[in-house]
């Protein structure tokens, strides 16, 4: 079905691609709550009836029409321009908007290639740390910032030989609105970890967990980005009021090293249909991009002054600007009969472009895995087609990624959110790392793809029914997190880009800590300077102590 073109200032009708149903009802996909109050989980979004959508369903996905098929298998493909025929063998990309038993809220979608053969074997990790004296860590019960006091308990009780330590745990005690509060922000800056909780940003000393500073906002924080400037400054958005009708349109610059606030400005509207719903932020250099519901703008981080916006862009209108590590791209819609999608580079200061990549008819960008190199997940909702394409610095397609397995990404692309850099994939130089989705009770794996050929290089299974996800990739190494279970602590693993046996950088303790670590639901996870930081992205805020931030180390 062709979507009608709309006036230049009106956002396009949501195509459904990349937008998944709302959260399941309580009990679906959520872990059961145990006796440990710190193991209880808040939902990531308000409970509501799932939104019916005609999103992608399981099926056969050839590469986009008219696009090169480097790295794509050819068996079962139909000729470009010919009518699609049922494949004789599944060899290309498959997508499922929702998988039974798997929570898909807030993700960029699940796509699959072919089911793998056999059960994965447990990776043999090298390196360990001998157990030593059992330190105690304070469990902190606070007032919304996560700071307070509570009798200490031994978080390392039951720690086994070779396991590392839980350094400290912070909890939050908030009596907030009935639908809970956001706590998505987490930054590791200098010797502190900064965490956002509802109306506060609070910094804790990494070594001991003591509060260093707290910055209070007048209303709830509603949008954050993990990105900062070289000086440790970021931009946080908060609402213009406390009521249900409040809009997320206020920007504030924050120095994360000192906790000092800088300028505060309102995001100016760009036309009548500029709706500030769930804006997304991205920072590169001294530019912060604010994308929301089909409109985008860019501002200077240092002053808050506006640099450019999509309303004044020439040609196709940018729906979002995606920024990261010195790069910026524009994702635009062209108001022709097919509402054709377009990707271009964007100068972070002027917004000007030097190249344009036009998507096939009715294809949209559903996810961005990296800007350097540029790796895009694109798809056609109507035809249930999807592909991952790699573009060169000139905007020309270099390869199409293909492989076997059901893959999941968490790209924060809800019904109204703009496309952002995916949180659970990693890219370094010529390799893309993606986690698979395993069948219930089975282990998943990480698959490394060669971005030059689009083909899978190697696979590392989590083993023992566990789950493993990429955290970051740099200097020829992938850093991954093997998630905890109720009786086994999590692990931080290093895997060479060329593949090989994982090396354990950190083995979190079993015993008292494991049930707490394993009960973090959709956590924010960072590994820096030999320490692992795991925190909640949303809290129930029912006036009782909830776990907020847990830190592990040697």
XYZ file of C-alpha atoms in Angstrom:
554
model
C 0.000 0.000 0.000
C 1.483 3.325 -1.039
C 1.516 6.047 1.579
C 0.326 9.406 0.243
C 2.758 12.318 0.150
C 2.267 15.042 2.729
C 3.023 18.743 2.968
C 6.676 19.628 3.571
C 6.159 20.616 7.219
C 4.076 17.573 8.120
C 5.783 14.445 9.472
C 5.269 11.302 7.399
C 2.763 8.725 8.492
C 4.610 6.082 10.534
C 5.391 3.228 8.195
C 5.541 0.634 10.927
C 9.007 -0.477 9.937
C 11.224 -0.339 12.970
C 8.244 0.417 15.228
C 7.243 -2.510 17.400
C 4.149 -3.279 19.478
C 3.810 -1.793 22.941
C 4.812 -3.673 26.073
C 3.177 -6.986 26.955
C 0.778 -7.245 29.834
C 2.252 -8.045 33.265
C 3.551 -11.574 33.424
C 4.527 -11.749 29.759
C 8.249 -11.712 29.288
C 8.938 -10.355 32.791
C 10.923 -12.312 35.379
C 9.013 -13.369 38.457
C 9.632 -11.259 41.524
C 11.329 -13.049 44.363
C 11.699 -12.357 48.066
C 14.774 -10.174 47.533
C 13.504 -6.571 47.096
C 16.614 -5.708 45.093
C 15.790 -8.471 42.610
C 12.381 -7.037 41.732
C 12.036 -5.534 38.300
C 10.257 -2.438 37.066
C 8.752 -2.475 33.605
C 10.652 -0.487 31.003
C 7.511 1.332 29.913
C 4.017 1.917 31.277
C 1.808 -1.144 31.014
C -0.610 -0.842 28.141
C -2.288 -2.907 25.512
C 0.077 -3.690 22.625
C -0.463 -1.456 19.621
C -1.552 -3.501 16.588
C 0.759 -2.820 13.689
C 1.508 -4.319 10.340
C 5.202 -4.642 11.151
C 7.555 -7.105 9.529
C 6.669 -10.759 9.907
C 8.647 -13.890 9.300
C 9.385 -14.473 5.668
C 11.924 -14.539 2.875
C 14.043 -11.459 2.355
C 16.052 -10.894 -0.805
C 18.404 -7.918 -0.999
C 16.719 -4.627 -1.878
C 15.884 -4.330 -5.563
C 18.567 -2.701 -7.644
C 21.215 -3.088 -4.933
C 24.480 -5.042 -5.200
C 24.474 -8.349 -3.371
C 28.055 -8.577 -2.201
C 28.246 -11.277 0.409
C 24.629 -12.352 -0.103
C 23.924 -15.990 -0.974
C 22.407 -16.494 -4.382
C 20.544 -19.774 -3.951
C 16.813 -19.189 -4.099
C 17.122 -15.552 -5.132
C 14.849 -14.170 -7.783
C 16.238 -11.923 -10.502
C 16.219 -8.180 -9.855
C 13.010 -6.774 -11.258
C 11.337 -10.182 -11.472
C 8.388 -11.363 -9.429
C 9.292 -12.878 -6.062
C 9.039 -16.643 -5.885
C 8.966 -18.867 -2.806
C 12.556 -19.838 -1.985
C 13.681 -23.422 -2.204
C 15.970 -22.942 0.768
C 16.157 -20.200 3.394
C 19.379 -18.359 2.730
C 18.578 -14.695 3.185
C 17.387 -12.312 5.849
C 14.222 -13.107 7.805
C 12.519 -10.736 10.212
C 10.011 -11.177 13.025
C 8.485 -8.155 14.711
C 7.768 -10.189 17.822
C 8.996 -13.590 18.930
C 6.957 -15.591 21.419
C 8.441 -15.268 24.870
C 10.842 -12.503 23.847
C 10.160 -8.937 24.919
C 10.604 -6.626 21.936
C 9.585 -3.318 23.497
C 11.953 -0.510 22.610
C 14.066 -2.504 20.197
C 14.817 -1.895 16.576
C 13.307 -5.238 15.679
C 14.396 -8.792 15.363
C 15.748 -10.058 12.125
C 16.866 -13.532 11.364
C 18.785 -15.386 8.775
C 18.804 -19.165 9.123
C 18.538 -21.261 12.282
C 21.891 -22.542 13.458
C 22.641 -26.217 13.905
C 23.173 -27.828 17.282
C 23.427 -26.469 20.754
C 26.217 -23.998 21.371
C 29.047 -25.108 23.562
C 30.225 -23.175 26.560
C 33.184 -20.935 25.778
C 36.335 -21.719 27.662
C 37.503 -18.444 29.164
C 41.130 -17.904 30.066
C 42.517 -16.030 33.015
C 41.180 -15.799 36.554
C 41.600 -13.979 39.820
C 42.077 -15.934 43.053
C 39.507 -15.334 45.763
C 40.731 -13.249 48.663
C 39.211 -11.595 51.708
C 35.489 -10.939 51.469
C 34.868 -7.197 51.501
C 31.501 -5.864 52.561
C 29.617 -3.437 50.363
C 26.998 -1.048 51.624
C 23.488 -1.379 50.279
C 22.279 2.167 49.925
C 18.693 3.213 50.520
C 17.921 6.766 49.472
C 15.481 9.424 48.510
C 15.497 9.394 44.752
C 19.125 10.200 44.078
C 20.168 6.751 45.219
C 21.984 8.145 48.243
C 21.140 7.148 51.791
C 22.004 4.522 54.349
C 21.067 0.984 55.214
C 22.681 -1.762 57.275
C 25.531 -3.307 55.324
C 25.308 -6.822 54.015
C 28.025 -8.971 52.532
C 27.484 -8.848 48.780
C 30.377 -11.242 48.301
C 29.068 -14.021 50.522
C 29.295 -17.292 48.624
C 32.000 -16.022 46.293
C 33.818 -18.949 44.676
C 37.473 -19.501 43.913
C 38.549 -17.422 40.906
C 35.634 -14.995 41.102
C 36.082 -11.239 41.428
C 34.128 -8.927 43.718
C 31.016 -6.831 43.969
C 32.398 -3.432 44.937
C 29.176 -1.702 45.922
C 25.440 -1.426 45.330
C 23.240 1.652 45.325
C 19.491 1.617 45.765
C 16.842 4.277 45.306
C 13.690 4.862 47.309
C 11.292 7.022 45.332
C 7.608 7.705 45.822
C 6.893 8.737 42.260
C 4.110 8.665 39.691
C 2.140 5.468 39.253
C 3.808 4.489 35.988
C 7.325 4.631 37.400
C 10.281 6.854 36.553
C 13.121 6.822 34.038
C 16.709 6.165 35.121
C 18.352 5.587 31.744
C 21.371 7.882 31.964
C 24.772 6.452 32.918
C 28.171 8.029 32.264
C 31.670 7.004 33.392
C 33.626 10.250 33.714
C 36.983 10.464 35.435
C 36.756 8.822 38.816
C 32.960 8.888 38.983
C 29.923 7.165 37.552
C 26.987 9.519 36.976
C 23.455 8.157 37.060
C 20.157 9.838 36.151
C 17.112 9.072 38.289
C 13.820 10.876 37.667
C 14.635 14.534 38.493
C 18.278 14.134 39.506
C 21.742 13.432 38.182
C 24.031 12.011 40.854
C 27.743 11.176 40.687
C 29.308 8.412 42.777
C 32.984 7.737 43.370
C 33.914 4.641 41.419
C 36.182 3.269 44.148
C 33.806 3.496 47.108
C 30.361 4.486 45.825
C 30.244 7.677 47.878
C 28.191 10.527 46.487
C 30.276 13.287 44.898
C 27.526 15.616 43.707
C 23.835 15.787 42.824
C 22.218 18.087 40.291
C 18.463 18.513 40.725
C 16.139 19.293 37.806
C 12.803 21.079 38.316
C 10.934 18.392 36.360
C 11.647 14.806 35.185
C 14.628 14.114 32.955
C 13.119 12.736 29.736
C 15.973 12.205 27.260
C 19.694 11.513 27.606
C 22.593 10.395 25.447
C 25.635 8.387 26.511
C 27.772 10.688 24.400
C 29.778 13.587 25.801
C 32.188 16.201 24.513
C 35.933 15.755 24.972
C 35.628 17.919 28.097
C 33.014 15.645 29.678
C 29.981 17.814 28.967
C 26.647 16.500 27.744
C 23.113 17.723 27.060
C 20.125 16.406 29.002
C 16.477 17.073 28.207
C 13.746 17.557 30.795
C 10.038 18.292 30.683
C 8.415 21.729 30.772
C 6.149 20.634 33.615
C 5.140 17.768 35.908
C 1.690 17.014 34.508
C 0.682 14.339 32.020
C 0.520 16.953 29.267
C 4.090 18.178 29.869
C 6.381 18.259 26.829
C 9.975 17.034 26.659
C 11.399 20.214 25.125
C 13.866 21.691 27.625
C 17.635 21.282 27.085
C 20.324 21.703 29.734
C 24.082 21.492 29.363
C 25.766 19.598 32.212
C 29.437 19.257 33.100
C 29.603 15.624 34.213
C 33.011 16.111 35.824
C 31.828 18.749 38.268
C 28.044 18.495 38.310
C 27.734 22.137 37.285
C 24.864 23.099 35.010
C 25.442 25.306 32.004
C 22.870 26.895 29.722
C 19.189 25.924 29.635
C 17.107 26.442 26.495
C 13.849 25.321 24.964
C 13.981 23.466 21.650
C 12.266 25.814 19.177
C 9.511 24.318 17.052
C 10.140 23.827 13.348
C 6.669 24.119 11.928
C 3.148 23.342 13.073
C 3.670 19.579 13.126
C 6.866 19.572 15.175
C 5.747 17.364 18.061
C 8.305 16.974 20.850
C 7.502 13.357 21.611
C 10.325 11.171 22.951
C 13.199 13.160 21.420
C 16.535 11.450 20.810
C 19.911 13.105 21.388
C 23.277 12.603 19.722
C 26.561 14.455 20.241
C 29.588 14.810 18.004
C 32.219 17.480 18.615
C 30.450 20.651 19.740
C 27.138 19.671 18.113
C 24.110 18.053 19.714
C 21.336 16.758 17.449
C 17.745 16.620 18.697
C 15.510 14.315 16.636
C 11.811 13.801 17.241
C 8.777 12.490 15.348
C 9.947 13.366 11.837
C 11.762 16.614 12.672
C 15.362 17.271 13.683
C 17.573 20.186 14.762
C 21.216 20.714 15.727
C 22.638 23.024 18.398
C 26.044 23.978 19.806
C 26.833 22.103 22.997
C 28.954 25.004 24.241
C 26.304 27.731 23.891
C 22.957 26.117 23.031
C 22.713 28.226 19.870
C 20.890 26.617 16.972
C 23.081 25.531 14.058
C 20.544 24.152 11.570
C 17.262 22.295 11.313
C 15.341 20.024 9.002
C 12.690 22.652 8.229
C 15.223 24.671 6.233
C 16.960 21.710 4.597
C 17.044 21.648 0.807
C 15.313 18.824 -1.032
C 14.199 15.837 1.034
C 13.384 16.650 4.656
C 15.578 15.034 7.348
C 13.548 13.104 9.902
C 16.574 12.567 12.143
C 20.240 13.433 12.505
C 22.392 10.622 13.876
C 25.692 11.751 15.410
C 28.630 9.842 16.862
C 32.436 9.996 17.058
C 33.025 12.930 14.729
C 30.402 11.874 12.165
C 26.820 12.853 11.406
C 24.269 11.571 8.916
C 20.769 12.718 7.980
C 17.904 10.265 7.507
C 15.418 11.993 5.226
C 12.043 11.455 3.574
C 11.388 12.603 0.022
C 7.783 13.646 -0.555
C 7.180 11.736 -3.754
C 4.509 9.100 -4.363
C 6.491 6.470 -2.450
C 7.840 8.727 0.313
C 11.282 7.534 -0.703
C 13.953 7.343 1.983
C 17.321 9.008 1.623
C 20.547 8.884 3.635
C 23.242 11.544 3.392
C 26.225 12.802 5.312
C 25.732 16.032 7.245
C 28.327 18.555 8.292
C 27.930 18.862 12.105
C 28.257 22.664 11.893
C 26.275 23.544 8.764
C 24.190 20.450 8.013
C 25.405 20.508 4.398
C 25.763 17.197 2.572
C 28.336 15.983 0.056
C 26.774 12.644 -0.903
C 23.344 11.014 -0.951
C 22.309 7.377 -0.852
C 18.781 6.875 -2.172
C 16.969 3.843 -0.766
C 14.857 1.591 -2.984
C 11.168 2.502 -3.112
C 9.424 2.296 0.266
C 12.578 1.257 2.091
C 13.299 3.019 5.386
C 16.242 2.991 7.780
C 15.220 0.967 10.825
C 18.528 1.015 12.687
C 22.034 2.440 12.545
C 24.830 0.205 13.812
C 27.768 2.493 13.123
C 28.673 5.752 11.399
C 32.318 4.894 10.733
C 32.048 2.668 8.821
C 28.415 3.397 8.005
C 26.263 0.314 8.648
C 22.482 0.588 8.171
C 19.575 -1.767 8.747
C 16.975 -0.972 6.061
C 13.657 -2.554 5.197
C 10.392 -2.474 3.282
C 7.389 -3.008 5.518
C 4.993 -3.781 2.691
C 7.152 -6.506 1.144
C 8.516 -7.749 4.487
C 12.042 -7.315 3.152
C 15.082 -6.313 5.132
C 18.819 -5.977 4.638
C 21.924 -4.670 6.383
C 24.025 -2.553 4.043
C 27.523 -1.134 4.423
C 28.293 2.231 2.815
C 31.693 3.672 2.053
C 32.888 7.223 2.867
C 31.442 8.338 -0.485
C 27.984 6.989 0.348
C 28.214 4.111 -2.114
C 27.207 0.616 -1.066
C 30.133 -1.698 -0.352
C 28.447 -4.866 0.922
C 25.274 -6.485 2.216
C 25.547 -8.471 5.446
C 24.208 -12.027 5.531
C 24.486 -14.984 7.879
C 22.639 -17.593 9.922
C 20.722 -17.027 13.136
C 17.968 -14.914 14.699
C 19.433 -11.549 15.609
C 18.240 -8.917 18.079
C 19.135 -5.270 18.413
C 18.114 -2.704 21.020
C 18.050 0.584 19.227
C 15.548 2.504 21.386
C 13.288 2.925 18.375
C 9.811 2.898 19.837
C 6.684 4.171 18.134
C 7.757 7.817 18.366
C 11.507 7.604 18.902
C 13.985 8.518 16.211
C 16.730 6.221 15.010
C 19.826 6.115 17.223
C 23.070 4.140 17.337
C 22.159 0.636 18.522
C 23.132 -0.204 22.084
C 23.719 -3.958 21.781
C 25.762 -4.158 18.621
C 29.372 -3.111 18.178
C 31.483 -2.128 15.180
C 35.232 -1.705 14.967
C 37.144 -1.142 11.722
C 35.890 -3.866 9.396
C 33.838 -6.024 11.782
C 30.200 -5.910 12.944
C 29.319 -7.848 16.120
C 25.688 -8.855 16.674
C 23.960 -10.985 19.343
C 21.500 -13.691 18.364
C 18.186 -14.459 20.047
C 18.086 -17.997 21.387
C 15.096 -20.252 21.856
C 13.791 -20.372 25.456
C 16.257 -22.178 27.680
C 18.960 -22.139 25.022
C 22.135 -20.105 24.812
C 22.600 -17.286 22.355
C 25.813 -16.297 20.608
C 27.682 -13.329 19.180
C 28.361 -13.405 15.454
C 31.160 -11.368 13.884
C 30.579 -10.176 10.301
C 33.239 -9.018 7.877
C 32.014 -5.658 6.587
C 34.116 -5.994 3.459
C 32.396 -9.156 2.270
C 29.229 -9.131 4.403
C 29.892 -12.716 5.468
C 30.089 -14.161 8.973
C 33.659 -14.568 10.255
C 33.071 -16.469 13.502
C 30.539 -17.205 16.226
C 31.041 -17.318 20.004
C 28.282 -19.084 21.991
C 27.331 -18.054 25.510
C 26.874 -21.673 26.628
C 24.808 -23.239 29.426
C 21.602 -21.451 28.467
C 23.292 -18.096 29.081
C 23.085 -14.815 27.166
C 26.036 -12.867 25.787
C 25.934 -9.342 24.339
C 28.560 -6.998 22.852
C 29.536 -3.963 24.936
C 32.204 -2.277 22.832
C 34.873 -2.955 20.239
C 38.226 -1.256 19.779
C 41.867 -2.023 19.031
C 41.103 -5.416 17.569
C 39.155 -6.668 20.599
C 35.454 -7.163 21.309
C 34.365 -6.630 24.917
C 31.254 -8.675 25.721
C 29.055 -9.268 28.771
C 27.939 -12.789 29.614
C 24.857 -12.102 31.715
C 24.367 -13.502 35.202
C 21.884 -16.161 36.261
C 20.321 -16.546 39.691
C 23.222 -18.742 40.814
C 26.082 -17.607 38.574
C 27.641 -14.179 38.338
C 28.117 -12.453 35.006
C 31.409 -12.247 33.129
C 33.206 -9.643 31.042
C 34.973 -11.325 28.133
C 37.498 -10.140 25.570
C 37.409 -11.772 22.132
C 39.922 -11.037 19.344
C 38.475 -9.544 16.177
C 39.940 -12.520 14.319
C 38.088 -14.921 16.620
C 39.443 -17.365 19.168
C 39.024 -18.373 22.782
C 37.434 -15.659 24.966
C 39.509 -14.305 27.831
C 37.741 -13.498 31.096
C 38.503 -9.948 32.173
C 36.087 -10.065 35.097
C 34.183 -12.884 36.792
C 31.398 -11.542 38.997
C 30.683 -13.419 42.232
C 28.020 -16.037 42.767
C 26.235 -16.369 46.089
C 24.555 -13.222 47.413
C 25.261 -11.044 44.381
C 24.189 -13.288 41.517
C 20.395 -13.100 42.133
C 20.625 -9.310 42.279
C 22.810 -8.965 39.172
C 20.642 -11.373 37.160
C 17.421 -9.513 38.029
C 18.372 -6.216 36.361
C 15.811 -5.844 33.587
C 16.918 -4.089 30.364
C 19.944 -2.740 32.246
C 22.419 -0.072 31.216
C 25.820 -1.805 31.146
C 29.307 -0.274 30.841
C 32.807 -1.697 31.272
C 35.587 0.787 31.959
C 39.019 0.584 33.585
C 38.507 -2.959 34.808
C 35.103 -2.349 36.392
C 31.604 -3.354 35.289
C 28.676 -0.988 35.893
C 25.135 -2.409 35.726
C 22.149 -0.156 36.423
C 18.400 0.091 36.033
C 16.938 2.002 33.101
C 13.563 2.416 34.816
C 12.273 2.231 38.395
C 8.863 1.355 39.817
C 9.050 4.290 42.289
C 6.579 2.795 44.754
C 8.261 4.220 47.853
C 10.327 1.106 48.583
C 14.023 0.466 48.093
C 14.935 -0.678 44.586
C 18.334 -1.608 43.277
C 19.750 1.141 41.085
C 23.463 0.647 40.362
C 25.792 -2.290 40.968
C 29.551 -2.159 40.407
C 31.989 -5.062 40.065
C 35.780 -5.171 40.017
C 38.946 -6.858 41.237
